[in-house]
XYZ file of C-alpha atoms in Angstrom:
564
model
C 56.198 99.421 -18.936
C 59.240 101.154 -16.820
C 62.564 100.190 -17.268
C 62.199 98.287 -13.456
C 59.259 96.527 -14.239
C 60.782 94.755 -17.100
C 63.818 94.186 -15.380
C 61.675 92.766 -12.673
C 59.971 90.490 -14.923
C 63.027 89.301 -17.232
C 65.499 88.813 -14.350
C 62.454 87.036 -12.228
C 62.282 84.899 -15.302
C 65.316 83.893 -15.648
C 66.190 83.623 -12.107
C 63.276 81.223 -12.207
C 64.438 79.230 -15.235
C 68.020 78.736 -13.458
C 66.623 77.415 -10.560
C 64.239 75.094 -11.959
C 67.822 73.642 -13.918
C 69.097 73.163 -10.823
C 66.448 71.159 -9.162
C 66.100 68.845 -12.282
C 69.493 68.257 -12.559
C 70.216 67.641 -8.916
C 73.652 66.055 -8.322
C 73.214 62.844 -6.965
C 76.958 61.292 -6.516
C 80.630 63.187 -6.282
C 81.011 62.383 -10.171
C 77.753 64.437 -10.826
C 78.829 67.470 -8.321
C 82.695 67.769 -9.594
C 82.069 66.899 -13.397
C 78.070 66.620 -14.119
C 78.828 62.318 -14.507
C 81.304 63.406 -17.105
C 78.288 62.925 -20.123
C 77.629 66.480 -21.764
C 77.714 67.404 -25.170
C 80.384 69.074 -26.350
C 78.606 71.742 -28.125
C 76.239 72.180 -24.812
C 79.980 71.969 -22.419
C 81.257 74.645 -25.161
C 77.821 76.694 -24.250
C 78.736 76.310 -20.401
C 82.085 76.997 -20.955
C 81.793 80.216 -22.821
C 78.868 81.624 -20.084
C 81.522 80.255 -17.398
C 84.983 81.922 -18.907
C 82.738 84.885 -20.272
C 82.673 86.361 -16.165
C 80.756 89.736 -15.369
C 84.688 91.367 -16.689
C 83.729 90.002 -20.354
C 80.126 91.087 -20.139
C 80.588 94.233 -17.892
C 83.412 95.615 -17.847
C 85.592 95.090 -21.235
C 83.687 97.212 -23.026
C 83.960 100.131 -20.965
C 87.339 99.906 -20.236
C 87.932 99.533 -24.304
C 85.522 102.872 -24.257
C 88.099 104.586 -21.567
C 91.558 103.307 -22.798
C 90.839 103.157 -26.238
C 93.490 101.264 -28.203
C 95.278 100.413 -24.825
C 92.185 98.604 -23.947
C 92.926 95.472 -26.716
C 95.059 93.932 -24.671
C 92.424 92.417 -22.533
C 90.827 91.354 -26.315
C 93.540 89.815 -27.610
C 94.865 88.537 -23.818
C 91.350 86.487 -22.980
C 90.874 85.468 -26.652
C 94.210 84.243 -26.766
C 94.047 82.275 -24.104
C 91.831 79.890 -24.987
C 93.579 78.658 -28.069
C 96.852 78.002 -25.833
C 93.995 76.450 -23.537
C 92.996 73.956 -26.587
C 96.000 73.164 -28.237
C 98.220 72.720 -24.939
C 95.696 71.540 -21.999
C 92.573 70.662 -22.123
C 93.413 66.735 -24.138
C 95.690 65.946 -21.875
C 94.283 67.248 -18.411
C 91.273 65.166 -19.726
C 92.831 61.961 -21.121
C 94.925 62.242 -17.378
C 91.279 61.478 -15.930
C 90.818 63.798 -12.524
C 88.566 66.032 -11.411
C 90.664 69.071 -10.298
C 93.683 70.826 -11.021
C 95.170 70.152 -7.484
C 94.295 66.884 -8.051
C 96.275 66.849 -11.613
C 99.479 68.259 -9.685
C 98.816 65.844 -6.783
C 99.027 62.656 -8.627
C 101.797 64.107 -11.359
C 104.032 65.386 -8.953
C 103.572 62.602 -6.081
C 103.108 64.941 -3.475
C 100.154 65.545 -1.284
C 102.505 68.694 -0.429
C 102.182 69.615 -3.782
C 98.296 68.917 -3.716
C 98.301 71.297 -1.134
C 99.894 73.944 -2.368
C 98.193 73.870 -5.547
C 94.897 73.680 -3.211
C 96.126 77.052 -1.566
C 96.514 78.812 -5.353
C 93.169 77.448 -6.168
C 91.543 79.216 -3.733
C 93.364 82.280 -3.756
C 92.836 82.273 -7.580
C 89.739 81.782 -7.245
C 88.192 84.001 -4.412
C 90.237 87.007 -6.286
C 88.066 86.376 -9.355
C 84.747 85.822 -7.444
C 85.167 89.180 -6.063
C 84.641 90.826 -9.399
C 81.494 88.486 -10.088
C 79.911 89.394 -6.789
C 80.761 93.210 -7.194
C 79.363 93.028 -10.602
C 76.198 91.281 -9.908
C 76.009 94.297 -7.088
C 75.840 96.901 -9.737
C 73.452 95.195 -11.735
C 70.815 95.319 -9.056
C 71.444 98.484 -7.029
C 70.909 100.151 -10.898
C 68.066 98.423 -12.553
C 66.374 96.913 -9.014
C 67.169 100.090 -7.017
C 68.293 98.535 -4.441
C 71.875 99.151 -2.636
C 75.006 97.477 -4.232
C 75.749 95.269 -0.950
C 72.176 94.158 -0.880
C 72.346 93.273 -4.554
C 75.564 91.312 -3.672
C 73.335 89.564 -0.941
C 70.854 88.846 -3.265
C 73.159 87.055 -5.954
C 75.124 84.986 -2.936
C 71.336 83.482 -2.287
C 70.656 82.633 -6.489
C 74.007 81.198 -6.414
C 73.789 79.210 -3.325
C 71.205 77.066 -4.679
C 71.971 76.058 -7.902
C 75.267 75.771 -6.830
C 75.392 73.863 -3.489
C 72.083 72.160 -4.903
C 73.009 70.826 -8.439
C 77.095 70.915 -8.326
C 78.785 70.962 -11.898
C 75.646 68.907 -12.893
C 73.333 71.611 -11.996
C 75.615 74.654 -13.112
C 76.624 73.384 -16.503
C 72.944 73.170 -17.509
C 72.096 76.432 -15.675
C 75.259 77.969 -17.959
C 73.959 76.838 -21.121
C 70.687 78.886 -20.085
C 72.378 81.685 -19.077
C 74.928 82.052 -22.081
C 71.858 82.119 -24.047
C 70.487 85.203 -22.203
C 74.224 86.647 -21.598
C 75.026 86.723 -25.843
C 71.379 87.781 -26.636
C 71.604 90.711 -24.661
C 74.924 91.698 -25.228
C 73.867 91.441 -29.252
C 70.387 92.975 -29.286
C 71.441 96.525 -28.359
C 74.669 96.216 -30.020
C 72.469 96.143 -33.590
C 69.925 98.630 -32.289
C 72.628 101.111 -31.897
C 75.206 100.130 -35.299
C 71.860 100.855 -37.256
C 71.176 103.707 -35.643
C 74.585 105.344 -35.740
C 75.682 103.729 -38.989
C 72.853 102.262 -40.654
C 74.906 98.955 -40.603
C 72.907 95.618 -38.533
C 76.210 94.317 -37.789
C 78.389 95.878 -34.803
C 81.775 94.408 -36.289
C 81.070 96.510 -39.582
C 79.324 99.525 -37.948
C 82.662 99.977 -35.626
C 84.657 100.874 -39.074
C 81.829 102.457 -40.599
C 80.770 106.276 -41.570
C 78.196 107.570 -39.412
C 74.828 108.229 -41.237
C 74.383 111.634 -40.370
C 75.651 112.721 -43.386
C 79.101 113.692 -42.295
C 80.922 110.815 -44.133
C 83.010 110.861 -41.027
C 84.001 107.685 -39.744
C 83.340 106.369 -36.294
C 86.707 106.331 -35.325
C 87.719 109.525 -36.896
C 84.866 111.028 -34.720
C 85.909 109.599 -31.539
C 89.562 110.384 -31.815
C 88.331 113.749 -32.771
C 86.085 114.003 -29.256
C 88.396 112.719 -26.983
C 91.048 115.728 -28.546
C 89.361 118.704 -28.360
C 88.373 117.137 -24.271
C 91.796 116.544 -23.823
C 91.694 112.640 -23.208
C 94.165 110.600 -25.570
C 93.719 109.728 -29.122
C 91.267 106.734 -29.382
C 92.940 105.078 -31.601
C 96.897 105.374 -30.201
C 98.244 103.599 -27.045
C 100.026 105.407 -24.382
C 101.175 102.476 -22.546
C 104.800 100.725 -22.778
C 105.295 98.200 -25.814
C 106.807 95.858 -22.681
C 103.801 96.236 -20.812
C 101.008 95.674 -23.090
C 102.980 92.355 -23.787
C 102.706 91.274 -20.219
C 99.328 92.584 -19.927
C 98.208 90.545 -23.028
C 100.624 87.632 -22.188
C 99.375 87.155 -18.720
C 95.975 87.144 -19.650
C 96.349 84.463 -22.290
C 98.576 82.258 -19.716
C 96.120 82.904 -16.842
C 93.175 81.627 -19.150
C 95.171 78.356 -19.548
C 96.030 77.993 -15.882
C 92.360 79.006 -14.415
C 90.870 75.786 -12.791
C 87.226 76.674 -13.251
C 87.929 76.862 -17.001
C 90.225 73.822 -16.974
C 87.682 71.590 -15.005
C 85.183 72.111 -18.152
C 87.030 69.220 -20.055
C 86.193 66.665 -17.567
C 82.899 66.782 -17.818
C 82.491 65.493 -21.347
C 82.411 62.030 -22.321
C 86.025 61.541 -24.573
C 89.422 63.060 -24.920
C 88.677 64.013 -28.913
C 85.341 65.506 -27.321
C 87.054 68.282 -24.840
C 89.166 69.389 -27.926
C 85.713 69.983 -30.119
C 84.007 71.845 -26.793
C 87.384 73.673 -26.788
C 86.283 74.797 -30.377
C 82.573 75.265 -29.921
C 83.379 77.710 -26.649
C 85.946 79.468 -29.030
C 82.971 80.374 -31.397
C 80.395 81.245 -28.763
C 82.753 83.597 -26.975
C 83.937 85.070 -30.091
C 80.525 86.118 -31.107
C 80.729 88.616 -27.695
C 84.303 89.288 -28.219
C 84.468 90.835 -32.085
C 81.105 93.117 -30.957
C 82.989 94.867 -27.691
C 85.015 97.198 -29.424
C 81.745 98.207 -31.250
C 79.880 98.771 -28.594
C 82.605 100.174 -26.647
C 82.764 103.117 -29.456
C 79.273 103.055 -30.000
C 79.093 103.980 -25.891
C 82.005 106.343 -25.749
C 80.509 108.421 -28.771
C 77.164 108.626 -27.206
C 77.993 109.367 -23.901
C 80.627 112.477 -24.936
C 78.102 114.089 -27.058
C 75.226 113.565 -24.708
C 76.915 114.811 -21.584
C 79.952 117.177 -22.543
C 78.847 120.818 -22.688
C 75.398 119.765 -21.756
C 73.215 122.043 -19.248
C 73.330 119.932 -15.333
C 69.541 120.829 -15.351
C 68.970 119.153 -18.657
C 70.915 116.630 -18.546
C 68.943 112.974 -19.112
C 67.727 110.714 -16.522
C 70.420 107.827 -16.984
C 73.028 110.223 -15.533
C 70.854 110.702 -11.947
C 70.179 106.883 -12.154
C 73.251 106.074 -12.530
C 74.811 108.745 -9.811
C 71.967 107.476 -7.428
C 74.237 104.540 -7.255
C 77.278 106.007 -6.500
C 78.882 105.194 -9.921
C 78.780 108.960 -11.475
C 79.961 111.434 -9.589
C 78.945 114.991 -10.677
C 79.771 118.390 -9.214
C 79.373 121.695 -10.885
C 82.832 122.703 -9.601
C 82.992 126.650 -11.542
C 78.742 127.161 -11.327
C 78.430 127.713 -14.504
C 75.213 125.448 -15.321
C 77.178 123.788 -17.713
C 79.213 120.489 -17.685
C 82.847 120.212 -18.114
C 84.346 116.941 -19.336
C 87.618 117.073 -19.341
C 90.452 115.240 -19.184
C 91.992 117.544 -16.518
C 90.900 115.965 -12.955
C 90.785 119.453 -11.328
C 88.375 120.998 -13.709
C 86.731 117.602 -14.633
C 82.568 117.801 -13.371
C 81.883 114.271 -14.762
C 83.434 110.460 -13.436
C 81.413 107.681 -14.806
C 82.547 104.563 -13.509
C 83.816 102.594 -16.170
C 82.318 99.397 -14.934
C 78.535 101.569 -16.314
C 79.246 101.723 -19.789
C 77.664 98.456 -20.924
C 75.219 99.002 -18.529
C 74.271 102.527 -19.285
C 75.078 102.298 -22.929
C 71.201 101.053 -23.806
C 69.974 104.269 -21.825
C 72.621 106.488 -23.559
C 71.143 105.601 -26.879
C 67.611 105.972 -25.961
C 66.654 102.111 -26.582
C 63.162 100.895 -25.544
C 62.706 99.661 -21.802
C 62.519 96.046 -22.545
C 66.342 96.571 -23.950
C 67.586 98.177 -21.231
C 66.094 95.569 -18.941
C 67.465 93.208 -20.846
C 70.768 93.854 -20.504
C 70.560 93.876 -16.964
C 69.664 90.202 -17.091
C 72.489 89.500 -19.375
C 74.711 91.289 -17.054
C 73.632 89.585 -14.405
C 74.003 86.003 -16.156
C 77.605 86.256 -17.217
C 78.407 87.293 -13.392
C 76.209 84.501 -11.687
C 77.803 81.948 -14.196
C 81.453 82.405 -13.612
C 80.819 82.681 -9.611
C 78.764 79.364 -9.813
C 82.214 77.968 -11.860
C 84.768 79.409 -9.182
C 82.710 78.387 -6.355
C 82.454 74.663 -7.244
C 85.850 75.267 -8.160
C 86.645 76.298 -4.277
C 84.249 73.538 -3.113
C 86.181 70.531 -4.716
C 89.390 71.711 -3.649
C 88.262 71.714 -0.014
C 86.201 68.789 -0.420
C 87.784 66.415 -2.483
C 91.574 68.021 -2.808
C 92.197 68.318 0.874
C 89.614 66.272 2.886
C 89.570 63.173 0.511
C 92.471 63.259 -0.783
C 94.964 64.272 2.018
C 93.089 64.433 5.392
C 90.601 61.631 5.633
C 91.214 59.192 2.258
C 88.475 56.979 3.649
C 85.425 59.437 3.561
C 82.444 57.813 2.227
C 80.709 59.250 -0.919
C 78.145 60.747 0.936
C 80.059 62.391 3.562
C 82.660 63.880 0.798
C 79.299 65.363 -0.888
C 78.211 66.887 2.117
C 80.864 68.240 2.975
C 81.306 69.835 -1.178
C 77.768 71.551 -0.201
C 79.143 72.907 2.572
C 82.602 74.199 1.315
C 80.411 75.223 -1.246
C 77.651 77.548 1.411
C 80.837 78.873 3.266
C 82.285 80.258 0.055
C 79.713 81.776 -1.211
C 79.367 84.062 2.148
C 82.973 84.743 1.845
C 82.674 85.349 -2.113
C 79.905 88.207 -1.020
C 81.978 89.687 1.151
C 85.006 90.243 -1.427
C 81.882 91.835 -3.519
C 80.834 93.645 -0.642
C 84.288 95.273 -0.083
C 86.157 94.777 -3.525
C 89.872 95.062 -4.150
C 89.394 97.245 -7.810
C 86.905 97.790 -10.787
C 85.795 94.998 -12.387
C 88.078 93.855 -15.149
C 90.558 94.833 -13.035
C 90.356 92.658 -10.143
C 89.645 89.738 -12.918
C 92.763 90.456 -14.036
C 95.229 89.820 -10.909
C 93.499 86.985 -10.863
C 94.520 85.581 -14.127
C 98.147 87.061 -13.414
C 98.037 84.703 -9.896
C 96.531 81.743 -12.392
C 99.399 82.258 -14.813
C 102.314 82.597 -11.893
C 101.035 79.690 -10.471
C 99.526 76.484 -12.119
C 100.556 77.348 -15.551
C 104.335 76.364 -15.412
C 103.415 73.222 -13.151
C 100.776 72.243 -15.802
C 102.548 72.887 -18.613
C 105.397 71.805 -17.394
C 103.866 68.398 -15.920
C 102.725 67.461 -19.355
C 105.511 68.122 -21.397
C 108.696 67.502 -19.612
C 109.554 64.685 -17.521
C 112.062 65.641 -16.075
C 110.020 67.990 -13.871
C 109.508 66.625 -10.482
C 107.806 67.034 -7.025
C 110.502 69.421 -5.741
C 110.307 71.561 -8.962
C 106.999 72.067 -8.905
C 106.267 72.920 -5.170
C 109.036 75.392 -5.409
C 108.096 77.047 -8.862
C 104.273 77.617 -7.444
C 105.397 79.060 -4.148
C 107.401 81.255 -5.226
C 105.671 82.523 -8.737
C 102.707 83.315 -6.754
C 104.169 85.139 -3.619
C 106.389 87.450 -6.427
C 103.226 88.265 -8.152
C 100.907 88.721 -4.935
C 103.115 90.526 -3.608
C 103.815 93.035 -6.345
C 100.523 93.122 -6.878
C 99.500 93.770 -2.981
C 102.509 96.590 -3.107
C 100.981 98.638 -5.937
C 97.105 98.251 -5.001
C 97.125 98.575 -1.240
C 100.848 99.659 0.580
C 101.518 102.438 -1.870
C 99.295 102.998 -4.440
C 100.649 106.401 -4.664
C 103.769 104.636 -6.259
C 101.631 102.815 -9.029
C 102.601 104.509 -12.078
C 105.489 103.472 -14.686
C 108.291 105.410 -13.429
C 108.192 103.125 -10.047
C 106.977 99.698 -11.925
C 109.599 96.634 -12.337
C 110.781 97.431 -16.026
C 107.927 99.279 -16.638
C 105.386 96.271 -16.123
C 102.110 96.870 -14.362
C 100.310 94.775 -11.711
C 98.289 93.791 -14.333
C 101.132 92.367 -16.628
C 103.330 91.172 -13.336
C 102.018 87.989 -13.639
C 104.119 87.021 -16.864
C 107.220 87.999 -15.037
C 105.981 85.723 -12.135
C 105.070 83.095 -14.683
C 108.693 83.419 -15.882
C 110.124 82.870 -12.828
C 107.631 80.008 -12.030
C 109.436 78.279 -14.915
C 112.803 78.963 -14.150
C 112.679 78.116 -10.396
C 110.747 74.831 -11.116
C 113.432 73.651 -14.778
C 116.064 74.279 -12.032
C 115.406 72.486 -8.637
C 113.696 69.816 -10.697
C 117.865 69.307 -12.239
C 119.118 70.188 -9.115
C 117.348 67.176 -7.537
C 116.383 63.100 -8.257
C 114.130 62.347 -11.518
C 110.737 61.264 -10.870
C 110.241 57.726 -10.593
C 109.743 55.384 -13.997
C 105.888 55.151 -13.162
C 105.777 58.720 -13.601
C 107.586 59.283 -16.663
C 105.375 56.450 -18.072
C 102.354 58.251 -17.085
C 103.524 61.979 -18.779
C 104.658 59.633 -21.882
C 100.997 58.115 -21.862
C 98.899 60.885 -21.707
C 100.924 63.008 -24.811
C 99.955 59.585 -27.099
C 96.347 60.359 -28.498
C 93.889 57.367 -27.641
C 93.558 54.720 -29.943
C 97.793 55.451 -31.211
C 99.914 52.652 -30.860
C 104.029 53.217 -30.025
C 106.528 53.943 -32.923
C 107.973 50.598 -34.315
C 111.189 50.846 -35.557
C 112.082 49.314 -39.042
């Protein structure tokens, strides 16, 4: 069979098996919508929290920005990874022993404040709709590739699977759906990773088979090979960095602050039954994204090799049929500039004839290697589940903040049930139009726009979170203050660099060096600062308060100190 009938057939199957999830796990009250009745499994919440965290960026585009940047590319390894242990150590017990639904509604009832509900409704949302973008956008490529259809329509098409497991099912319907689609996300993210380490190795496992000599009776190593390639094109050595020591720290410590502070990852914990339990799902989501996480580097240098020796010096009229598929879509660009027949890839953009976009690589990487069909198709489902997962997480995340953060919870406090469901399925319908419009007309690549959002996460709720658990001293005025203006420095910068004058976005003009993509430490930094300072500057919170930050640090089942 073609490579679009069995992407036709596996995506139409899975599509299928994620909407039949969603039907029989309908949401039936608010509890079921926000938290799925707060009854899953840890190992199954870990499941639906790896497929949720592991966005369209993980799946997508990590790998083929590790293939592009080479060593400079870790940081978004080590950042993500990295996270999530700050995320189980420091958060998720005591956001879920605290007992609420939402993030806003966390800082609402720590800080006293329906102003500070509010403003951490506003950073929700902006959060949020930042990292949908990059779902949507990657969804888009998935289909205009493999379904040959244009990238907005494939956007289109991914707003209408979302909108029904989503607005149908809520968190109910989604976690189960997640479970499902981790499943088809890490099986074909694996598959083609040990199809091509046997291959160009001989070793079945990817983690080995990245260190490994290649069999073709060299004794080269991988490595050695690739750093070799990318010198003699003139791109830099694989294996060295060329950015600033200060800003891969950002970069990486943004990342792993902007996982702790992202309220569609944070939500997770709520939905199982005990404190002890969103610790263990903490765990189990640790191992299940780990098992994608140790194979991108792999596959990234499995990809990078491929494509190099497949396309550099290569004839334009014999070049293989991925690179017309892929150009079809917009994502290669190629142009015999010298008509010479023969391409030149090159690190030099003036006499460069080949651009792959670097959001292709996992994509393309099957294709590159000459896999069977069914592979290649295969991947295109996986794709296509890690992006529909994570926009089904940030949309209910978008929902509940409308719905039960600002209508409930500060408009109308008397809304029945009913009417605060209702009006969660509609937040939920509006956003997902809006959501395919950010896909439609994206801000950057991928990974890229995934990470400004994690930089916004970790200027924002990070410090107030943090913060709100572990001091409690920190109060209403501190807080408010310390969001507002951690997330206007970073949105800001990043707005500057990306959209003003991205003419001026290189190091030389950069804030000590630190990219947009590492400015949210800085903003994180000040968060902190600004919120320690007003919060001393102005009156304690009141005793309830303190009581309530002193209860929720005291595991369940501990009685107090006694003094002898």
């Amino acid at each position: 069979m073609s490579v679009q009938t069995w992407t036709f057939l596996l995506v139409g199957i899975t599509f299928a098996l994620y909407i039949g999830i969603a039907i029989w796990s309908r949401a039936g009250s608010t509890k079921e919508f926000y938290v799925a009745g707060g009854g899953v499994h840890p190992v199954a919440n870990g499941m639906a929290t790896a497929a949720d965290w592991m966005s369209a960026a993980s799946f997508i585009s990590m790998a083929g920005l590790i293939s592009f940047l080479g060593y400079d590319g870790s940081v978004y390894l080590m950042g993500w990874t990295g996270g999530y242990v700050l995320l189980a150590l420091l958060l998720a017990p005591y956001l879920r022993k605290f007992g609420k639904f939402t993030v806003p509604d966390f800082i609402g009832e720590r800080y006293y404040s329906q102003t500070a509900r509010i403003v951490a409704v506003i950073c929700a949302l902006f959060v949020s709709f930042t990292y949908v973008a990059g779902q949507m956008r990657g969804v888009g490529i998935v289909f205009s590739r493999f379904l040959e259809v244009p990238i907005n329509l494939g956007v289109v098409i991914g707003m209408a699977i979302v909108f029904i497991y989503a607005v149908l099912g809520g968190m109910k319907g989604i976690t189960y759906t997640q479970v499902a689609q981790y499943c088809v996300l890490i099986f074909a993210f694996m598959v083609p990773a040990i199809f091509i380490s046997i291959q160009m190795t001989g070793n079945p496992v990817p983690q080995f088979g990245f260190g490994a000599a290649l069999n073709d009776g060299s004794g080269t190593f991988l490595l050695d090979k690739l750093d070799g390639l990318n010198r003699e094109l003139g791109f830099a050595q694989y294996t060295t960095g060329t950015k600033p020591l200060i800003d891969i720290f950002c970069i990486t410590a943004a990342l792993m602050i902007g996982t702790a502070g992202l309220p569609h990852v944070i939500v997770r914990f709520f939905t199982v039954p005990k404190v002890r339990d969103a610790r263990s799902s903490a765990g189990w989501a640790l191992f299940f994204i780990a098992l994608l996480y140790t194979t991108a580097p792999a596959v990234a240098a499995f990809a990078r090799t491929n494509m190099i020796q497949t396309v550099s010096n290569a004839k334009f009229a014999d070049l293989p049929a991925w690179v017309n598929n892929w150009k079809d879509t917009g994502l290669i660009e190629l142009e015999d500039k010298n008509q010479d027949g023969i391409v030149q890839y090159v690190a030099d953009k003036e006499t460069n004839e080949f651009v792959p976009d670097r959001d292709i690589m996992v994509l393309a990487n099957p294709e590159i290697a000459n896999l069977p069909n069914w592979v290649i198709a295969l991947v295109a489902a996986g794709g296509l589940a890690a992006a529909l997962s994570t926009a089904a997480g940030l949309l209910l995340v978008i929902s509940s903040a409308i719905s039960h953060d600002l209508l409930k919870n500060a408009i109308n406090p008397n809304i029945s049930e009913r009417g605060e469901l209702l009006a969660a399925r509609i937040a939920a319908a509006v956003a997902v139009v809006f959501a395919g419009l950010l896909g439609i007309y994206p801000p950057g690549f991928v990974a890229q726009v995934v990470a400004f959002a994690f930089g916004l996460a970790a200027s924002s709720f990070f410090p107030a979170i943090i913060l709100g658990i572990f001091d409690k001293r920190t109060n209403m005025q501190g807080a408010i203050a310390g969001m507002i203006v951690g997330i206007l420095f970073t949105a800001l910068y990043i707005i500057y660099f990306k959209f003003i004058n991205p003419e001026a976005n290189n190091a030389e003009n950069w804030f000590l060096g630190i990219s947009p993509e590492g400015i949210g430490t800085i903003g994180m930094v000040v968060n902190m600062v600004v919120t320690i300072l007003v919060s001393r500057l102005t009156p304690a919170p009141p005793e309830n308060i303190q009581d309530l930050v002193e209860d929720i640090r005291i595991p369940s089942g501990a009685g107090k100190a006694v003094a002898h």
